[in-house]
Coordinates of N, CA and C in Angstrom, one line a residue:
X1 N -9.8 -19.5 -21.4 CA -9.9 -19.2 -20.0 C -11.2 -19.8 -19.5
X2 N -11.2 -20.5 -18.4 CA -12.4 -21.2 -17.8 C -13.3 -20.2 -17.1
X3 N -14.5 -20.0 -17.6 CA -15.5 -19.2 -17.0 C -16.7 -20.0 -16.6
X4 N -16.6 -21.3 -16.4 CA -17.7 -22.1 -16.0 C -18.2 -21.7 -14.6
X5 N -19.4 -22.1 -14.2 CA -19.9 -21.7 -12.9 C -19.0 -22.0 -11.8
X6 N -18.2 -23.1 -11.9 CA -17.3 -23.5 -10.8 C -15.9 -22.7 -10.9
X7 N -15.7 -21.9 -11.9 CA -14.5 -21.2 -12.1 C -14.3 -20.1 -11.1
X8 N -13.0 -20.0 -10.6 CA -12.7 -18.9 -9.6 C -12.9 -17.5 -10.3
X9 N -13.1 -17.5 -11.6 CA -13.2 -16.2 -12.3 C -14.6 -15.7 -12.3
X10 N -15.6 -16.5 -12.0 CA -17.0 -16.1 -11.9 C -17.5 -16.4 -10.5
X11 N -17.3 -15.5 -9.6 CA -17.7 -15.7 -8.2 C -19.2 -16.1 -8.1
X12 N -19.5 -17.0 -7.2 CA -20.8 -17.4 -6.9 C -21.5 -18.0 -8.1
X13 N -20.8 -18.4 -9.1 CA -21.4 -19.0 -10.3 C -22.2 -18.0 -11.1
X14 N -22.0 -16.7 -10.8 CA -22.8 -15.7 -11.5 C -22.3 -15.4 -12.9
X15 N -23.0 -14.5 -13.5 CA -22.7 -14.1 -14.9 C -21.6 -13.0 -14.7
X16 N -20.5 -13.2 -15.5 CA -19.5 -12.2 -15.4 C -19.9 -10.8 -15.9
X17 N -19.4 -9.8 -15.2 CA -19.8 -8.4 -15.6 C -21.0 -8.0 -14.8
X18 N -21.4 -6.8 -15.1 CA -22.6 -6.3 -14.4 C -22.2 -5.6 -13.1
X19 N -23.2 -5.2 -12.3 CA -23.0 -4.5 -11.1 C -22.6 -5.5 -10.0
X20 N -21.5 -5.2 -9.3 CA -21.0 -6.1 -8.3 C -21.4 -5.6 -6.9
X21 N -21.6 -6.5 -6.0 CA -21.9 -6.1 -4.6 C -20.7 -6.4 -3.7
X22 N -20.7 -6.0 -2.5 CA -19.6 -6.2 -1.5 C -19.4 -7.7 -1.4
X23 N -20.5 -8.5 -1.4 CA -20.4 -10.0 -1.3 C -19.7 -10.6 -2.5
X24 N -20.1 -10.0 -3.6 CA -19.4 -10.5 -4.9 C -17.9 -10.2 -4.8
X25 N -17.5 -9.0 -4.3 CA -16.1 -8.7 -4.2 C -15.4 -9.6 -3.3
X26 N -16.0 -9.9 -2.1 CA -15.4 -10.8 -1.1 C -15.2 -12.2 -1.7
X27 N -16.3 -12.7 -2.2 CA -16.2 -14.1 -2.7 C -15.3 -14.2 -4.0
X28 N -15.4 -13.2 -4.9 CA -14.7 -13.2 -6.1 C -13.2 -13.1 -5.9
X29 N -12.8 -12.1 -5.0 CA -11.4 -12.0 -4.7 C -10.8 -13.1 -3.9
X30 N -11.6 -13.7 -3.0 CA -11.2 -14.8 -2.2 C -10.9 -16.0 -3.1
X31 N -11.9 -16.3 -4.1 CA -11.7 -17.4 -5.0 C -10.5 -17.2 -5.9
X32 N -10.3 -16.0 -6.4 CA -9.2 -15.7 -7.2 C -7.9 -15.8 -6.4
X33 N -7.9 -15.4 -5.2 CA -6.7 -15.5 -4.4 C -6.3 -17.0 -4.1
X34 N -7.3 -17.8 -3.8 CA -7.1 -19.2 -3.5 C -6.5 -19.9 -4.7
X35 N -7.0 -19.5 -5.9 CA -6.6 -20.2 -7.1 C -5.3 -19.7 -7.7
X36 N -4.9 -18.4 -7.5 CA -3.8 -17.8 -8.2 C -2.7 -17.1 -7.4
X37 N -2.9 -17.0 -6.1 CA -2.0 -16.2 -5.3 C -0.6 -16.8 -5.3
X38 N -0.4 -18.1 -5.2 CA 0.9 -18.8 -5.2 C 1.6 -18.5 -6.5
X39 N 0.9 -18.6 -7.6 CA 1.6 -18.3 -8.9 C 2.0 -16.8 -9.0
X40 N 1.2 -15.9 -8.5 CA 1.5 -14.5 -8.6 C 2.7 -14.2 -7.6
X41 N 2.7 -14.9 -6.5 CA 3.9 -14.7 -5.6 C 5.1 -15.2 -6.3
X42 N 5.1 -16.3 -6.9 CA 6.2 -16.8 -7.7 C 6.7 -15.8 -8.7
X43 N 5.7 -15.2 -9.4 CA 6.0 -14.2 -10.4 C 6.8 -13.1 -9.8
X44 N 6.3 -12.6 -8.7 CA 6.9 -11.4 -8.0 C 8.2 -11.8 -7.4
X45 N 8.4 -13.0 -7.0 CA 9.7 -13.5 -6.4 C 10.8 -13.4 -7.6
X46 N 10.4 -13.9 -8.7 CA 11.3 -13.9 -9.9 C 11.6 -12.5 -10.2
X47 N 10.6 -11.6 -10.2 CA 10.9 -10.2 -10.6 C 11.7 -9.4 -9.5
X48 N 11.5 -9.7 -8.2 CA 12.1 -9.0 -7.2 C 13.3 -9.7 -6.5
X49 N 13.3 -11.0 -6.5 CA 14.4 -11.7 -5.8 C 14.2 -11.8 -4.3
X50 N 13.0 -11.5 -3.8 CA 12.8 -11.4 -2.4 C 11.4 -11.8 -2.1
X51 N 11.2 -12.8 -1.2 CA 9.9 -13.4 -0.9 C 9.0 -12.4 -0.2
X52 N 9.5 -11.7 0.8 CA 8.7 -10.8 1.6 C 8.2 -9.7 0.8
X53 N 9.0 -9.1 0.0 CA 8.5 -8.0 -0.9 C 7.5 -8.5 -1.9
X54 N 7.8 -9.7 -2.4 CA 6.9 -10.3 -3.4 C 5.5 -10.5 -2.8
X55 N 5.5 -11.1 -1.6 CA 4.2 -11.3 -0.9 C 3.4 -10.0 -0.6
X56 N 4.2 -8.9 -0.3 CA 3.6 -7.6 -0.1 C 3.0 -7.1 -1.4
X57 N 3.7 -7.2 -2.5 CA 3.2 -6.7 -3.8 C 1.9 -7.5 -4.1
X58 N 1.9 -8.8 -3.9 CA 0.7 -9.6 -4.3 C -0.5 -9.2 -3.4
X59 N -0.2 -9.0 -2.1 CA -1.3 -8.6 -1.2 C -1.9 -7.3 -1.6
X60 N -1.0 -6.3 -2.0 CA -1.5 -5.0 -2.4 C -2.3 -5.1 -3.7
X61 N -1.9 -6.0 -4.6 CA -2.7 -6.2 -5.8 C -4.1 -6.8 -5.5
X62 N -4.2 -7.7 -4.6 CA -5.5 -8.3 -4.3 C -6.3 -7.3 -3.5
X63 N -5.7 -6.5 -2.7 CA -6.4 -5.4 -2.0 C -7.0 -4.4 -3.0
X64 N -6.2 -4.0 -4.0 CA -6.6 -3.1 -5.0 C -7.8 -3.7 -5.8
X65 N -7.7 -5.0 -6.1 CA -8.7 -5.7 -6.8 C -10.0 -5.7 -6.0
X66 N -9.9 -5.9 -4.7 CA -11.1 -5.9 -3.9 C -11.7 -4.5 -3.9
X67 N -10.9 -3.5 -3.7 CA -11.4 -2.1 -3.6 C -12.1 -1.7 -4.9
X68 N -11.6 -2.2 -6.0 CA -12.2 -1.7 -7.3 C -13.0 -2.8 -8.0
X69 N -13.4 -3.8 -7.3 CA -14.2 -4.9 -7.9 C -15.5 -4.4 -8.6
X70 N -16.1 -3.4 -8.0 CA -17.4 -2.9 -8.5 C -17.1 -2.1 -9.8
X71 N -15.9 -1.8 -10.1 CA -15.6 -1.1 -11.4 C -15.2 -2.0 -12.5
X72 N -15.0 -3.3 -12.2 CA -14.7 -4.2 -13.3 C -15.9 -4.4 -14.2
X73 N -15.6 -4.2 -15.5 CA -16.7 -4.4 -16.5 C -16.9 -5.9 -16.7
X74 N -15.9 -6.7 -16.5 CA -16.1 -8.1 -16.7 C -15.2 -8.8 -15.7
X75 N -15.8 -9.5 -14.8 CA -15.0 -10.1 -13.7 C -14.1 -11.2 -14.2
X76 N -14.4 -11.7 -15.4 CA -13.5 -12.7 -16.0 C -12.1 -12.1 -16.3
X77 N -12.0 -10.8 -16.3 CA -10.7 -10.2 -16.5 C -9.9 -9.9 -15.2
X78 N -10.5 -10.4 -14.1 CA -9.9 -10.1 -12.8 C -8.5 -10.6 -12.7
X79 N -8.2 -11.8 -13.2 CA -6.8 -12.3 -13.1 C -5.9 -11.5 -13.9
X80 N -6.3 -11.0 -15.1 CA -5.4 -10.1 -15.8 C -5.1 -8.8 -15.1
X81 N -6.2 -8.3 -14.4 CA -6.0 -7.1 -13.6 C -5.0 -7.4 -12.5
X82 N -5.2 -8.5 -11.8 CA -4.3 -8.8 -10.7 C -2.8 -9.0 -11.2
X83 N -2.7 -9.7 -12.3 CA -1.3 -9.9 -12.8 C -0.7 -8.6 -13.2
X84 N -1.4 -7.7 -13.8 CA -0.9 -6.4 -14.2 C -0.5 -5.6 -12.9
X85 N -1.4 -5.7 -11.9 CA -1.1 -5.0 -10.6 C 0.1 -5.5 -10.0
X86 N 0.4 -6.8 -10.0 CA 1.6 -7.4 -9.5 C 2.8 -6.8 -10.2
X87 N 2.7 -6.8 -11.5 CA 3.9 -6.3 -12.3 C 4.1 -4.9 -12.0
X88 N 3.1 -4.1 -11.9 CA 3.3 -2.6 -11.6 C 3.8 -2.5 -10.2
X89 N 3.4 -3.3 -9.3 CA 3.9 -3.2 -7.9 C 5.4 -3.6 -7.9
X90 N 5.8 -4.6 -8.7 CA 7.2 -5.0 -8.7 C 8.0 -3.8 -9.3
X91 N 7.5 -3.2 -10.4 CA 8.2 -2.0 -11.0 C 8.4 -1.0 -9.9
X92 N 7.4 -0.7 -9.1 CA 7.5 0.4 -8.1 C 8.6 0.0 -7.1
X93 N 8.6 -1.2 -6.6 CA 9.6 -1.7 -5.7 C 11.0 -1.5 -6.3
X94 N 11.1 -2.0 -7.5 CA 12.4 -1.9 -8.2 C 12.9 -0.5 -8.4
X95 N 12.0 0.5 -8.6 CA 12.3 1.9 -8.8 C 12.9 2.4 -7.5
X96 N 12.3 2.0 -6.4 CA 12.8 2.5 -5.1 C 14.1 2.0 -4.7
X97 N 14.4 0.8 -5.0 CA 15.7 0.2 -4.6 C 16.8 0.8 -5.4
X98 N 18.0 0.7 -4.9 CA 19.2 1.1 -5.7 C 19.7 -0.2 -6.4
X99 N 18.8 -0.7 -7.2 CA 19.0 -2.1 -7.7 C 20.2 -2.3 -8.6
X100 N 20.5 -1.4 -9.5 CA 21.7 -1.7 -10.4 C 23.0 -1.8 -9.6
X101 N 23.2 -1.0 -8.6 CA 24.5 -1.1 -7.9 C 24.5 -2.4 -7.1
X102 N 23.4 -2.8 -6.5 CA 23.3 -4.1 -5.8 C 23.6 -5.3 -6.7
X103 N 23.0 -5.3 -7.9 CA 23.2 -6.4 -8.8 C 24.6 -6.5 -9.2
X104 N 25.2 -5.4 -9.6 CA 26.6 -5.4 -10.0 C 27.5 -6.0 -8.9
X105 N 27.3 -5.5 -7.7 CA 28.1 -5.9 -6.6 C 27.9 -7.4 -6.4
X106 N 26.7 -7.9 -6.4 CA 26.4 -9.3 -6.2 C 27.0 -10.2 -7.3
X107 N 26.9 -9.7 -8.5 CA 27.5 -10.4 -9.7 C 29.0 -10.5 -9.6
X108 N 29.6 -9.4 -9.2 CA 31.1 -9.5 -9.0 C 31.6 -10.5 -8.0
X109 N 30.8 -10.5 -6.9 CA 31.2 -11.4 -5.8 C 30.8 -12.9 -6.1
X110 N 29.7 -13.0 -7.0 CA 29.2 -14.3 -7.3 C 28.3 -14.8 -6.3
X111 N 27.7 -13.9 -5.4 CA 26.8 -14.3 -4.4 C 25.4 -14.0 -4.8
X112 N 24.4 -14.6 -4.2 CA 23.0 -14.3 -4.5 C 22.7 -12.8 -4.0
X113 N 21.7 -12.2 -4.6 CA 21.3 -10.9 -4.2 C 20.9 -10.8 -2.7
X114 N 21.4 -9.7 -2.1 CA 21.1 -9.6 -0.7 C 19.6 -9.5 -0.5
X115 N 19.1 -10.1 0.6 CA 17.7 -10.1 0.9 C 17.0 -11.4 0.6
X116 N 17.6 -12.3 -0.1 CA 17.1 -13.6 -0.4 C 17.3 -14.5 0.8
X117 N 16.3 -15.2 1.2 CA 16.4 -16.1 2.4 C 17.3 -17.3 2.0
X118 N 17.8 -17.9 3.0 CA 18.6 -19.2 2.8 C 17.7 -20.3 2.3
X119 N 16.4 -20.2 2.7 CA 15.4 -21.2 2.2 C 15.2 -21.1 0.7
X120 N 15.1 -19.8 0.3 CA 14.9 -19.6 -1.2 C 16.1 -20.0 -2.0
X121 N 17.3 -19.7 -1.5 CA 18.5 -20.1 -2.2 C 18.6 -21.6 -2.3
X122 N 18.3 -22.3 -1.2 CA 18.4 -23.7 -1.1 C 17.4 -24.4 -2.1
X123 N 16.2 -23.9 -2.0 CA 15.1 -24.5 -2.9 C 15.4 -24.3 -4.4
X124 N 15.9 -23.2 -4.7 CA 16.2 -22.9 -6.1 C 17.3 -23.7 -6.7
X125 N 18.4 -23.8 -5.9 CA 19.5 -24.6 -6.3 C 20.5 -23.7 -7.0
X126 N 21.7 -24.2 -7.1 CA 22.8 -23.4 -7.7 C 22.6 -23.0 -9.1
X127 N 22.2 -24.0 -10.0 CA 22.0 -23.7 -11.4 C 20.9 -22.7 -11.6
X128 N 19.8 -22.9 -10.9 CA 18.7 -22.0 -11.1 C 19.0 -20.7 -10.6
X129 N 19.8 -20.6 -9.5 CA 20.2 -19.3 -9.0 C 21.0 -18.5 -10.0
X130 N 21.9 -19.2 -10.7 CA 22.6 -18.5 -11.8 C 21.7 -17.9 -12.8
X131 N 20.7 -18.7 -13.2 CA 19.8 -18.2 -14.2 C 18.9 -17.1 -13.7
X132 N 18.5 -17.2 -12.5 CA 17.7 -16.1 -11.9 C 18.5 -14.8 -11.7
X133 N 19.8 -15.0 -11.3 CA 20.6 -13.8 -11.2 C 20.8 -13.1 -12.6
X134 N 20.9 -13.9 -13.6 CA 21.1 -13.4 -15.0 C 19.7 -12.7 -15.4
X135 N 18.6 -13.4 -15.1 CA 17.3 -12.8 -15.5 C 17.1 -11.4 -14.8
X136 N 17.5 -11.4 -13.5 CA 17.4 -10.1 -12.8 C 18.3 -9.0 -13.3
X137 N 19.3 -9.4 -14.0 CA 20.3 -8.4 -14.5 C 19.7 -7.8 -15.8
X138 N 18.7 -8.4 -16.4 CA 18.1 -7.9 -17.6 C 17.4 -6.6 -17.4
X139 N 17.2 -5.8 -18.4 CA 16.4 -4.6 -18.2 C 14.9 -5.0 -17.8
X140 N 14.2 -4.2 -17.1 CA 12.9 -4.5 -16.6 C 12.0 -5.1 -17.6
X141 N 11.8 -4.4 -18.8 CA 10.9 -4.9 -19.8 C 11.2 -6.2 -20.3
X142 N 12.5 -6.5 -20.6 CA 12.9 -7.8 -21.1 C 12.7 -8.9 -20.0
X143 N 13.0 -8.6 -18.8 CA 12.7 -9.5 -17.7 C 11.2 -9.9 -17.6
X144 N 10.4 -8.8 -17.6 CA 9.0 -9.1 -17.5 C 8.5 -9.9 -18.7
X145 N 8.9 -9.6 -19.9 CA 8.5 -10.4 -21.0 C 8.9 -11.9 -20.9
X146 N 10.1 -12.1 -20.5 CA 10.6 -13.5 -20.3 C 9.8 -14.2 -19.3
X147 N 9.6 -13.6 -18.1 CA 8.9 -14.3 -17.0 C 7.4 -14.5 -17.4
X148 N 6.8 -13.6 -18.0 CA 5.4 -13.8 -18.4 C 5.3 -14.9 -19.5
X149 N 6.1 -14.9 -20.5 CA 6.0 -15.8 -21.6 C 6.4 -17.2 -21.2
X150 N 7.6 -17.4 -20.5 CA 8.1 -18.7 -20.3 C 8.0 -19.2 -18.9
X151 N 7.9 -18.3 -17.9 CA 7.6 -18.8 -16.5 C 6.2 -19.0 -16.2
X152 N 5.4 -18.1 -16.6 CA 3.9 -18.2 -16.4 C 3.2 -18.8 -17.6
X153 N 4.0 -19.0 -18.7 CA 3.5 -19.7 -19.9 C 2.3 -19.0 -20.5
X154 N 2.3 -17.6 -20.5 CA 1.3 -16.8 -21.1 C 1.5 -16.7 -22.6
X155 N 0.4 -16.6 -23.4 CA 0.5 -16.4 -24.8 C 1.1 -15.0 -25.1
X156 N 1.5 -14.7 -26.3 CA 2.0 -13.4 -26.7 C 0.9 -12.3 -26.4
X157 N -0.4 -12.6 -26.7 CA -1.5 -11.7 -26.5 C -1.7 -11.4 -25.0
X158 N -1.7 -12.5 -24.2 CA -1.8 -12.3 -22.8 C -0.7 -11.5 -22.2
X159 N 0.5 -11.7 -22.7 CA 1.7 -11.0 -22.2 C 1.6 -9.5 -22.6
X160 N 1.2 -9.3 -23.8 CA 1.0 -7.9 -24.3 C 0.0 -7.2 -23.4
X161 N -1.1 -7.8 -23.1 CA -2.1 -7.2 -22.2 C -1.6 -6.9 -20.8
X162 N -0.8 -7.9 -20.3 CA -0.3 -7.7 -18.9 C 0.7 -6.6 -18.9
X163 N 1.5 -6.4 -19.9 CA 2.6 -5.4 -19.9 C 2.1 -4.1 -20.5
X164 N 1.0 -4.1 -21.1 CA 0.5 -2.8 -21.7 C 1.2 -2.4 -23.0
X165 N 1.6 -3.4 -23.8 CA 2.4 -3.2 -25.0 C 1.8 -4.0 -26.1
X166 N 2.2 -3.8 -27.4 CA 1.7 -4.5 -28.5 C 2.3 -5.9 -28.5
X167 N 1.6 -6.8 -29.3 CA 2.1 -8.2 -29.5 C 3.4 -8.2 -30.2
X168 N 3.6 -7.3 -31.1 CA 4.9 -7.3 -31.8 C 6.0 -6.9 -30.9
X169 N 5.7 -6.0 -30.0 CA 6.7 -5.5 -29.0 C 7.1 -6.7 -28.1
X170 N 6.1 -7.5 -27.8 CA 6.4 -8.7 -26.9 C 7.3 -9.6 -27.7
X171 N 7.1 -9.8 -29.0 CA 8.0 -10.7 -29.7 C 9.4 -10.2 -29.8
X172 N 9.6 -8.9 -30.1 CA 10.9 -8.4 -30.2 C 11.6 -8.3 -28.9
X173 N 10.9 -7.9 -27.8 CA 11.5 -7.8 -26.5 C 11.9 -9.2 -26.0
X174 N 11.0 -10.2 -26.2 CA 11.4 -11.5 -25.8 C 12.6 -12.1 -26.5
X175 N 12.7 -11.8 -27.8 CA 13.8 -12.2 -28.6 C 15.1 -11.6 -28.1
X176 N 15.1 -10.3 -27.8 CA 16.2 -9.6 -27.3 C 16.6 -10.1 -25.9
X177 N 15.6 -10.4 -25.1 CA 15.8 -10.9 -23.7 C 16.5 -12.3 -23.8
X178 N 16.1 -13.2 -24.7 CA 16.7 -14.5 -24.8 C 18.1 -14.4 -25.2
X179 N 18.4 -13.5 -26.2 CA 19.8 -13.3 -26.6 C 20.6 -12.7 -25.5
X180 N 20.1 -11.8 -24.8 CA 20.9 -11.2 -23.7 C 21.1 -12.2 -22.6
X181 N 20.1 -13.0 -22.3 CA 20.3 -14.0 -21.3 C 21.3 -15.0 -21.7
X182 N 21.3 -15.4 -22.9 CA 22.3 -16.4 -23.4 C 23.7 -15.8 -23.2
X183 N 23.9 -14.5 -23.6 CA 25.2 -13.9 -23.4 C 25.6 -13.8 -21.9
X184 N 24.7 -13.5 -21.1 CA 25.0 -13.4 -19.6 C 25.4 -14.7 -19.1
X185 N 24.7 -15.8 -19.5 CA 25.0 -17.1 -18.9 C 26.3 -17.7 -19.5
X186 N 26.6 -17.3 -20.8 CA 27.8 -17.7 -21.4 C 29.0 -17.1 -20.7
X187 N 28.9 -15.8 -20.4 CA 29.9 -15.1 -19.7 C 30.2 -15.7 -18.3
X188 N 29.2 -16.2 -17.6 CA 29.4 -16.8 -16.3 C 30.0 -18.2 -16.4
X189 N 29.9 -18.8 -17.5 CA 30.4 -20.2 -17.7 C 31.9 -20.3 -17.8

């Protein structure tokens, strides 16, 4: 992880950690947002299947980071905090939705999940849409592990920290997710 003075993870070129001021929070969160918001929105879109909700989740995560900036023991961990907050926000959104019934209905009809914009469907393309639909049909933990490991290209250790589970659980969950995804895509073929 880059923590050089020009890194967005050490605002104002300061030493990471220590007591943070309101100015540190503003500049730190701003720099982190500029460097990582697009990637976090993509993560949330893959998790939720809807851009508007994804953007809301990411905004809430950055707002929470700003509010709690002074409680960070090491500002170099701010990205990990934001990523975890995005995942937790996605989990909350998914809990509220009647998601299983919607996915089953969409899978039976062979249409994209309701709520996806025409722009998103067009950009992703037909093949990618099939893969995304299959990923969204996976259990939450398996979907999170796959997205973090292969979409965001995080290490097993980083994935474990983001999900709040052990490295071994990341390995087994990822393995199960890949097998389930292969079955789902084979069934669709």
